[in-house]
Coordinates of C-alpha atoms in Angstrom, one line a residue:
M210 CA 0.0 0.0 0.0
R211 CA 1.4 3.3 -1.0
G212 CA 0.0 5.0 2.1
D213 CA 1.7 2.3 4.3
R214 CA 5.0 2.8 2.6
T215 CA 4.8 6.6 2.8
G216 CA 4.0 6.5 6.5
L217 CA 6.8 4.0 7.2
R218 CA 9.3 6.1 5.2
Q219 CA 8.2 9.2 7.2
W220 CA 8.7 7.4 10.5
R221 CA 12.1 6.1 9.5
A222 CA 13.1 9.6 8.2
G223 CA 12.0 11.1 11.5
R224 CA 14.0 8.6 13.4
E225 CA 17.1 9.3 11.4
R226 CA 16.6 13.0 11.9
R227 CA 16.4 12.5 15.6
R228 CA 19.6 10.4 15.6
A229 CA 21.4 13.0 13.4
R230 CA 20.3 15.8 15.7
A231 CA 21.5 13.9 18.8
A232 CA 24.9 13.2 17.1
G233 CA 25.2 16.9 16.2
E234 CA 24.4 18.0 19.7
E235 CA 27.0 15.5 21.0
A236 CA 29.7 16.8 18.6
C237 CA 28.9 20.4 19.5
G238 CA 29.0 19.6 23.2
E239 CA 32.4 18.0 22.8
A240 CA 33.8 20.9 20.8
S241 CA 32.6 23.5 23.4
G242 CA 33.7 21.5 26.4
H243 CA 30.2 20.8 27.5
L244 CA 28.9 17.3 28.1
P245 CA 25.9 16.2 26.2
G246 CA 24.4 12.7 26.6
T247 CA 22.6 11.6 29.7
M248 CA 22.8 15.0 31.5
L249 CA 23.4 18.6 30.9
P250 CA 26.8 20.3 31.8
R251 CA 25.2 22.3 34.5
N252 CA 24.7 19.1 36.5
A253 CA 28.5 18.6 36.6
L254 CA 28.8 22.1 38.1
T255 CA 26.9 21.0 41.1
L256 CA 29.8 18.8 42.2
L257 CA 32.4 21.6 42.0
P258 CA 31.5 23.5 45.2
W259 CA 32.7 20.5 47.1
L260 CA 36.2 21.6 46.3
L261 CA 35.7 24.1 49.2
L262 CA 36.7 21.2 51.5
G263 CA 40.2 21.9 50.4
M264 CA 40.1 25.5 51.6
G265 CA 41.9 24.5 54.8
A266 CA 44.8 23.3 52.8
V267 CA 44.9 26.5 50.8
S268 CA 44.8 28.5 54.1
N269 CA 47.8 26.5 55.4
I270 CA 49.8 27.3 52.3
V271 CA 48.9 31.0 52.4
Q272 CA 49.8 31.2 56.1
G273 CA 53.1 29.4 55.6
K274 CA 52.1 26.5 57.8
T275 CA 52.8 24.0 55.1
P276 CA 56.4 22.7 54.6
N277 CA 57.6 23.0 51.0
P278 CA 54.6 25.2 50.0
W279 CA 55.5 25.0 46.3
V280 CA 55.2 21.3 46.4
G281 CA 51.9 21.5 48.3
G282 CA 50.6 24.2 45.8
A283 CA 51.6 22.0 42.8
G284 CA 49.8 19.0 44.4
L285 CA 46.8 21.1 45.1
L286 CA 46.7 22.3 41.5
A287 CA 47.1 18.8 40.2
F288 CA 44.3 17.5 42.5
N289 CA 41.8 20.3 41.5
S290 CA 42.6 19.8 37.8
L291 CA 42.1 16.0 37.9
Y292 CA 38.9 16.4 40.0
I293 CA 37.3 18.9 37.7
T294 CA 38.3 16.7 34.6
L295 CA 36.7 13.6 36.2
V296 CA 33.6 15.4 37.3
F297 CA 32.8 16.7 33.8
R298 CA 33.7 13.5 32.1
A299 CA 31.5 11.6 34.5
F300 CA 28.4 13.1 32.9
H301 CA 29.2 11.8 29.4
E302 CA 28.9 8.0 29.1
R303 CA 31.4 7.5 26.4
A304 CA 34.0 9.7 28.1
R305 CA 33.2 8.2 31.5
T306 CA 34.0 4.7 30.3
A307 CA 37.1 5.7 28.4
P308 CA 40.4 4.2 29.6
S309 CA 41.8 7.8 30.0
T310 CA 39.1 8.5 32.6
R311 CA 40.2 5.5 34.6
W312 CA 43.8 6.6 34.5
C313 CA 42.7 10.1 35.7
L314 CA 41.0 8.5 38.6
V315 CA 44.1 6.5 39.5
A316 CA 46.2 9.6 39.2
L317 CA 43.8 11.5 41.5
G318 CA 44.0 8.7 44.0
A319 CA 47.8 8.8 43.9
V320 CA 47.9 12.6 44.4
T321 CA 45.4 12.4 47.3
C322 CA 47.5 9.7 49.1
A323 CA 50.7 11.6 48.5
L324 CA 49.3 14.9 49.9
A325 CA 47.7 13.1 52.9
L326 CA 50.9 11.3 53.8
A327 CA 53.0 14.4 53.4
Y328 CA 50.8 16.9 55.3
G329 CA 48.0 15.2 57.1
G330 CA 45.5 17.4 59.0
T331 CA 43.1 19.3 56.7
W332 CA 44.7 17.6 53.7
L333 CA 42.9 14.4 54.7
L334 CA 39.6 16.0 53.6
F335 CA 40.7 15.4 50.0
F336 CA 39.7 11.7 50.6
P337 CA 36.0 12.4 50.6
L338 CA 36.5 14.4 47.4
L339 CA 38.3 11.3 46.0
G340 CA 35.3 9.2 47.0
L341 CA 32.9 11.6 45.4
A342 CA 34.8 11.5 42.1
T343 CA 35.0 7.7 42.3
G344 CA 31.2 7.5 42.8
A345 CA 30.7 9.8 39.8
V346 CA 32.9 7.8 37.5
V347 CA 32.5 4.2 38.5
R348 CA 29.1 2.7 38.1
G349 CA 27.5 -0.7 38.3
R350 CA 28.9 -3.8 40.0
G351 CA 32.4 -2.4 40.1
L352 CA 31.5 0.5 42.4
G353 CA 31.3 -1.6 45.6
P354 CA 34.8 -3.1 45.4
V355 CA 36.4 0.2 44.3
M356 CA 34.8 2.1 47.1
I357 CA 35.8 -0.4 49.7
L358 CA 39.4 -0.1 48.4
V359 CA 39.3 3.7 48.5
T360 CA 37.7 3.8 51.9
T361 CA 40.3 1.3 53.3
V362 CA 43.2 3.3 52.0
A363 CA 41.7 6.5 53.4
G364 CA 41.2 4.9 56.8
V365 CA 44.7 3.5 57.0
I366 CA 46.4 6.8 56.0
A367 CA 44.1 8.9 58.1
G368 CA 44.6 6.5 61.1
R369 CA 48.4 6.8 60.7
Q370 CA 48.2 10.6 60.6
E371 CA 45.4 11.5 63.0
G372 CA 44.5 8.4 65.0
L373 CA 40.8 7.9 65.9
S374 CA 39.7 10.8 63.7
A375 CA 40.3 8.5 60.8
I376 CA 36.9 7.0 61.4
G377 CA 35.3 10.2 60.2
I378 CA 37.5 10.4 57.2
A379 CA 36.8 6.8 56.2
Y380 CA 33.0 7.2 56.8
G381 CA 32.9 10.5 54.8
T382 CA 34.8 8.9 51.9
F383 CA 32.6 5.9 51.6
L384 CA 29.4 7.9 52.1
S385 CA 30.3 10.6 49.5
G386 CA 31.1 8.0 46.9
M387 CA 28.0 5.8 47.4
V388 CA 25.5 8.7 47.7
T389 CA 26.9 10.4 44.6
A390 CA 26.7 7.2 42.5
A391 CA 23.1 6.6 43.7
L392 CA 21.9 10.1 42.9
L393 CA 23.5 10.1 39.5
A394 CA 22.0 6.7 38.7
L395 CA 18.6 7.9 39.8
S396 CA 19.0 11.1 37.6
E397 CA 19.9 9.0 34.6
T398 CA 17.0 6.6 35.1
V399 CA 14.6 9.5 35.3
K400 CA 15.9 11.0 32.0
E401 CA 15.7 7.6 30.3
L402 CA 12.1 7.2 31.4
R403 CA 11.4 10.7 30.1
D404 CA 13.0 9.9 26.8
T405 CA 11.1 6.7 26.6
R406 CA 7.9 8.4 27.2
Q407 CA 8.6 10.9 24.4
E408 CA 9.6 8.1 22.0
L409 CA 6.4 6.2 22.8
A410 CA 4.4 9.4 22.2
R411 CA 6.1 9.9 18.8
A412 CA 5.5 6.2 18.0
A413 CA 1.8 6.6 18.8
V414 CA 1.6 9.6 16.5
D415 CA 3.4 7.7 13.7
E416 CA 1.1 4.7 14.1
E417 CA -2.0 6.9 13.9
R418 CA -0.7 8.6 10.8
L419 CA 0.0 5.2 9.3
R420 CA -3.5 4.0 10.2
F421 CA -5.2 7.0 8.7
S422 CA -3.2 6.9 5.5
R423 CA -4.0 3.2 5.1
D424 CA -7.7 3.6 5.7
L425 CA -7.9 6.7 3.5
H426 CA -6.2 4.8 0.7
D427 CA -8.6 1.8 1.0
L428 CA -11.6 4.0 1.3
L429 CA -10.9 6.5 -1.5
G430 CA -9.4 3.9 -3.9
H431 CA -12.6 1.8 -3.7
T432 CA -15.0 4.7 -3.7
L433 CA -13.4 6.5 -6.6
S434 CA -13.3 3.3 -8.6
V435 CA -17.1 2.8 -8.0
I436 CA -17.8 6.4 -9.0
V437 CA -15.8 6.0 -12.3
V438 CA -17.5 2.7 -13.1
K439 CA -21.0 4.1 -12.5
S440 CA -20.2 7.3 -14.4
E441 CA -19.1 5.3 -17.4
A442 CA -22.2 3.1 -17.1
A443 CA -24.4 6.2 -17.0
R444 CA -22.7 7.7 -20.0
R445 CA -23.1 4.5 -22.0
I446 CA -26.8 4.0 -21.3
A447 CA -27.9 7.6 -21.3
P448 CA -28.7 7.8 -25.1
R449 CA -31.0 4.9 -25.0
D450 CA -32.4 4.8 -21.4
M451 CA -32.4 8.0 -19.5
D452 CA -34.2 6.5 -16.5
A453 CA -31.5 3.9 -16.1
A454 CA -28.8 6.5 -16.4
L455 CA -30.5 8.6 -13.7
D456 CA -30.5 5.5 -11.5
Q457 CA -26.7 5.3 -11.9
V458 CA -26.4 9.0 -11.1
R459 CA -28.4 8.5 -7.9
D460 CA -26.1 5.6 -7.1
I461 CA -23.1 7.9 -7.6
E462 CA -24.7 10.4 -5.2
S463 CA -25.3 7.6 -2.7
V464 CA -21.7 6.4 -3.0
G465 CA -20.4 9.9 -2.4
R466 CA -22.5 10.5 0.7
Q467 CA -21.4 7.1 2.0
A468 CA -17.8 7.9 1.3
L469 CA -18.1 11.1 3.4
T470 CA -19.5 9.1 6.3
E471 CA -16.8 6.5 6.1
I472 CA -14.0 9.1 5.9
R473 CA -15.4 10.8 9.0
E474 CA -15.4 7.4 10.8
A475 CA -11.9 6.7 9.6
V476 CA -10.6 10.0 11.0
T477 CA -12.0 9.1 14.4
G478 CA -10.7 5.6 14.2
Y479 CA -14.1 3.9 14.7
R480 CA -14.7 2.5 11.3
D481 CA -14.8 -1.2 10.5
A482 CA -15.7 -2.6 7.1
S483 CA -18.8 -4.8 7.3
L484 CA -18.3 -8.0 5.4
E485 CA -22.0 -8.3 4.5
A486 CA -22.1 -4.7 3.2
E487 CA -18.8 -5.2 1.3
L488 CA -20.2 -8.3 -0.4
D489 CA -23.3 -6.4 -1.5
R490 CA -21.2 -3.6 -2.8
A491 CA -18.9 -6.0 -4.6
R492 CA -21.9 -7.5 -6.4
N493 CA -23.2 -4.1 -7.3
V494 CA -20.0 -2.5 -8.6
L495 CA -18.9 -5.6 -10.4
S496 CA -22.2 -5.8 -12.2
A497 CA -22.0 -2.1 -13.1
A498 CA -18.4 -2.7 -14.5
G499 CA -19.6 -5.5 -16.7
V500 CA -18.0 -8.2 -14.5
E501 CA -20.2 -11.1 -13.5
P502 CA -20.1 -11.6 -9.7
V503 CA -20.3 -15.1 -8.3
V504 CA -20.5 -15.1 -4.5
R505 CA -20.6 -18.4 -2.4
R506 CA -20.7 -18.6 1.3
S507 CA -20.6 -21.5 3.8
G508 CA -20.0 -22.0 7.5
P509 CA -21.2 -20.3 10.6
P510 CA -21.4 -16.6 11.1
L511 CA -18.0 -15.0 11.7
P512 CA -17.1 -12.8 14.7
A513 CA -17.1 -9.1 14.2
Q514 CA -13.3 -8.5 14.0
T515 CA -12.7 -11.4 11.6
A516 CA -15.6 -10.3 9.4
A517 CA -14.3 -6.7 9.4
L518 CA -10.8 -7.7 8.3
L519 CA -12.3 -9.9 5.5
G520 CA -14.5 -7.0 4.5
W521 CA -11.4 -5.0 3.8
V522 CA -10.0 -7.8 1.7
V523 CA -13.2 -7.9 -0.4
R524 CA -13.1 -4.2 -0.9
E525 CA -9.5 -4.0 -2.0
A526 CA -9.6 -7.1 -4.2
T527 CA -12.8 -5.9 -5.9
T528 CA -11.3 -2.6 -6.6
N529 CA -8.3 -4.2 -8.2
V530 CA -10.5 -6.4 -10.4
I531 CA -12.3 -3.3 -11.6
R532 CA -9.3 -1.2 -12.2
H533 CA -6.7 -3.6 -13.4
S534 CA -8.0 -7.1 -14.4
G535 CA -10.3 -6.6 -17.4
A536 CA -12.1 -9.7 -16.2
A537 CA -15.4 -11.0 -17.3
T538 CA -16.1 -13.0 -14.1
C539 CA -15.1 -12.6 -10.5
E540 CA -15.8 -15.4 -7.9
I541 CA -15.9 -14.7 -4.2
E542 CA -15.9 -17.7 -2.0
L543 CA -16.1 -17.6 1.8
R544 CA -15.7 -20.7 3.9
G545 CA -15.9 -20.5 7.7
S546 CA -15.4 -23.1 10.4
A547 CA -15.1 -23.1 14.2
E548 CA -11.3 -22.4 13.9
R549 CA -10.5 -20.5 10.7
A550 CA -12.2 -18.5 8.0
R551 CA -10.9 -18.6 4.4
L552 CA -11.8 -16.1 1.7
V553 CA -10.8 -16.7 -2.0
I554 CA -11.4 -14.1 -4.7
T555 CA -10.6 -15.2 -8.2
D556 CA -11.1 -13.4 -11.6
D557 CA -10.4 -14.5 -15.2
G558 CA -8.7 -11.3 -16.3
H559 CA -5.0 -10.6 -16.9
G560 CA -4.0 -9.8 -13.3
V561 CA -3.0 -6.5 -11.8
G562 CA -0.6 -5.7 -14.6
S563 CA 2.3 -3.5 -13.6
A564 CA 0.9 -2.3 -10.3
P565 CA 3.9 -1.3 -8.1
P566 CA 4.8 -2.9 -4.8
G567 CA 3.2 -1.2 -1.9
S568 CA -0.3 -1.6 -3.2
G569 CA -3.3 -2.1 -1.0
L570 CA -2.8 -5.8 -0.8
T571 CA 0.5 -5.2 1.0
G572 CA -1.2 -3.2 3.7
L573 CA -3.9 -5.8 4.0
G574 CA -1.3 -8.5 4.4
E575 CA 0.2 -6.5 7.4
R576 CA -3.3 -6.2 8.9
L577 CA -4.0 -9.9 8.6
A578 CA -0.6 -10.8 9.9
A579 CA -1.1 -8.7 13.0
A580 CA -4.3 -10.7 13.6
G581 CA -2.6 -14.1 13.1
G582 CA -3.8 -14.5 9.5
T583 CA -2.2 -14.7 6.1
L584 CA -2.8 -13.1 2.7
D585 CA -1.6 -14.6 -0.5
S586 CA -2.1 -13.2 -4.0
G587 CA -0.8 -14.0 -7.5
P588 CA -1.6 -15.0 -11.0
V589 CA -3.6 -18.2 -11.7
P590 CA -2.1 -20.7 -14.2
G591 CA -4.1 -20.3 -17.5
G592 CA -5.0 -16.7 -16.8
G593 CA -6.6 -14.7 -14.0
F594 CA -5.6 -13.5 -10.5
K595 CA -6.4 -15.0 -7.1
V596 CA -6.4 -13.4 -3.6
T597 CA -6.6 -15.8 -0.7
A598 CA -7.1 -14.6 2.9
E599 CA -7.1 -16.8 6.0
L600 CA -7.9 -15.7 9.6
P601 CA -8.3 -17.5 12.9
V602 CA -11.8 -17.3 14.3
E603 CA -12.1 -15.5 17.6
P604 CA -13.4 -17.4 20.6
A605 CA -17.2 -17.1 21.0
G606 CA -16.8 -15.1 24.1
H607 CA -15.2 -12.3 22.1
E608 CA -17.8 -12.2 19.3
D609 CA -19.8 -9.1 18.7
G610 CA -22.0 -10.9 16.3
E611 CA -23.3 -10.0 12.9
N612 CA -26.7 -10.5 11.4
R613 CA -26.4 -12.4 8.1

């Protein structure tokens, strides 16, 4: 079906545009130093104020209380640079999982241990910052063992330098890492849920567009074919039988009014093709087109959903017979049982000719496949064209019933 293919192409094109836009945003973010992806750069900025924990070390350097202040200043600069780098890289999944980020974390740990061993005191407060950076970078199952290692190292070094106060340093290191990891994981989960909701909304819109284009194709294709056939019939018989020609004109008016009703129903999504009505229309339009209709039915009444799907098949196949086949006879055979329903439509024409792929039969095949059925079509040996549709019959408890 052309409408199906068009809708599918539009959906795929939209998906590719979204992917390209996301890739462009990521590239722009990397070029500008911002971090796209799971979170915005400003979320990384929320972890920077924790560097104020190092103000005590800065104060010691300024007041001259730190031996070798140039070494301490260089260590402080290295720590801050590595911490800021890790915090920003932590908010970009590809950068966070890169080997360079792991090495930065190892370097930060080495600098922290060196400063703590060299100076002690307020310099031990860099261990909670190391825990925070570890929680931001390391995720998943590896976080627990890494945090235990970092906490143990912090406790041992702090215990050697300060004695019992090491408990607070170790506790702060472990807590800062685990809480940071938990908050970031929660934030990412919320964003993923938001993105999923938006994607589902877009998919629902695309599905509705596809449904409408498919229904509009089926409705207008059949209706316009009927109008053309009846207009030709009215033109042929008008010179010799004006009353019969007027009857055809009245039929055209009726078909037009019915088409308006069906289009309104298609727009609201409540229209189902009635099998009984479609069979009557098939007889009428085939006869008007000079094709002899032969309709045979057997078996029990079909459930509403099964009958509606088969009604679409009758409509599309009949339209194809009128427009493409040049047939003299069209046979419509419906066989129903307790388990399955089988509809076979055969004509003695020359087939559908050069109709392109994506015709209405393709869309019908997708509809029937979604309901557990099949649709086969193709030329008949010796001439003609056959359309075969099979559908499972719904349980009796789900029948809406049809009067036949």
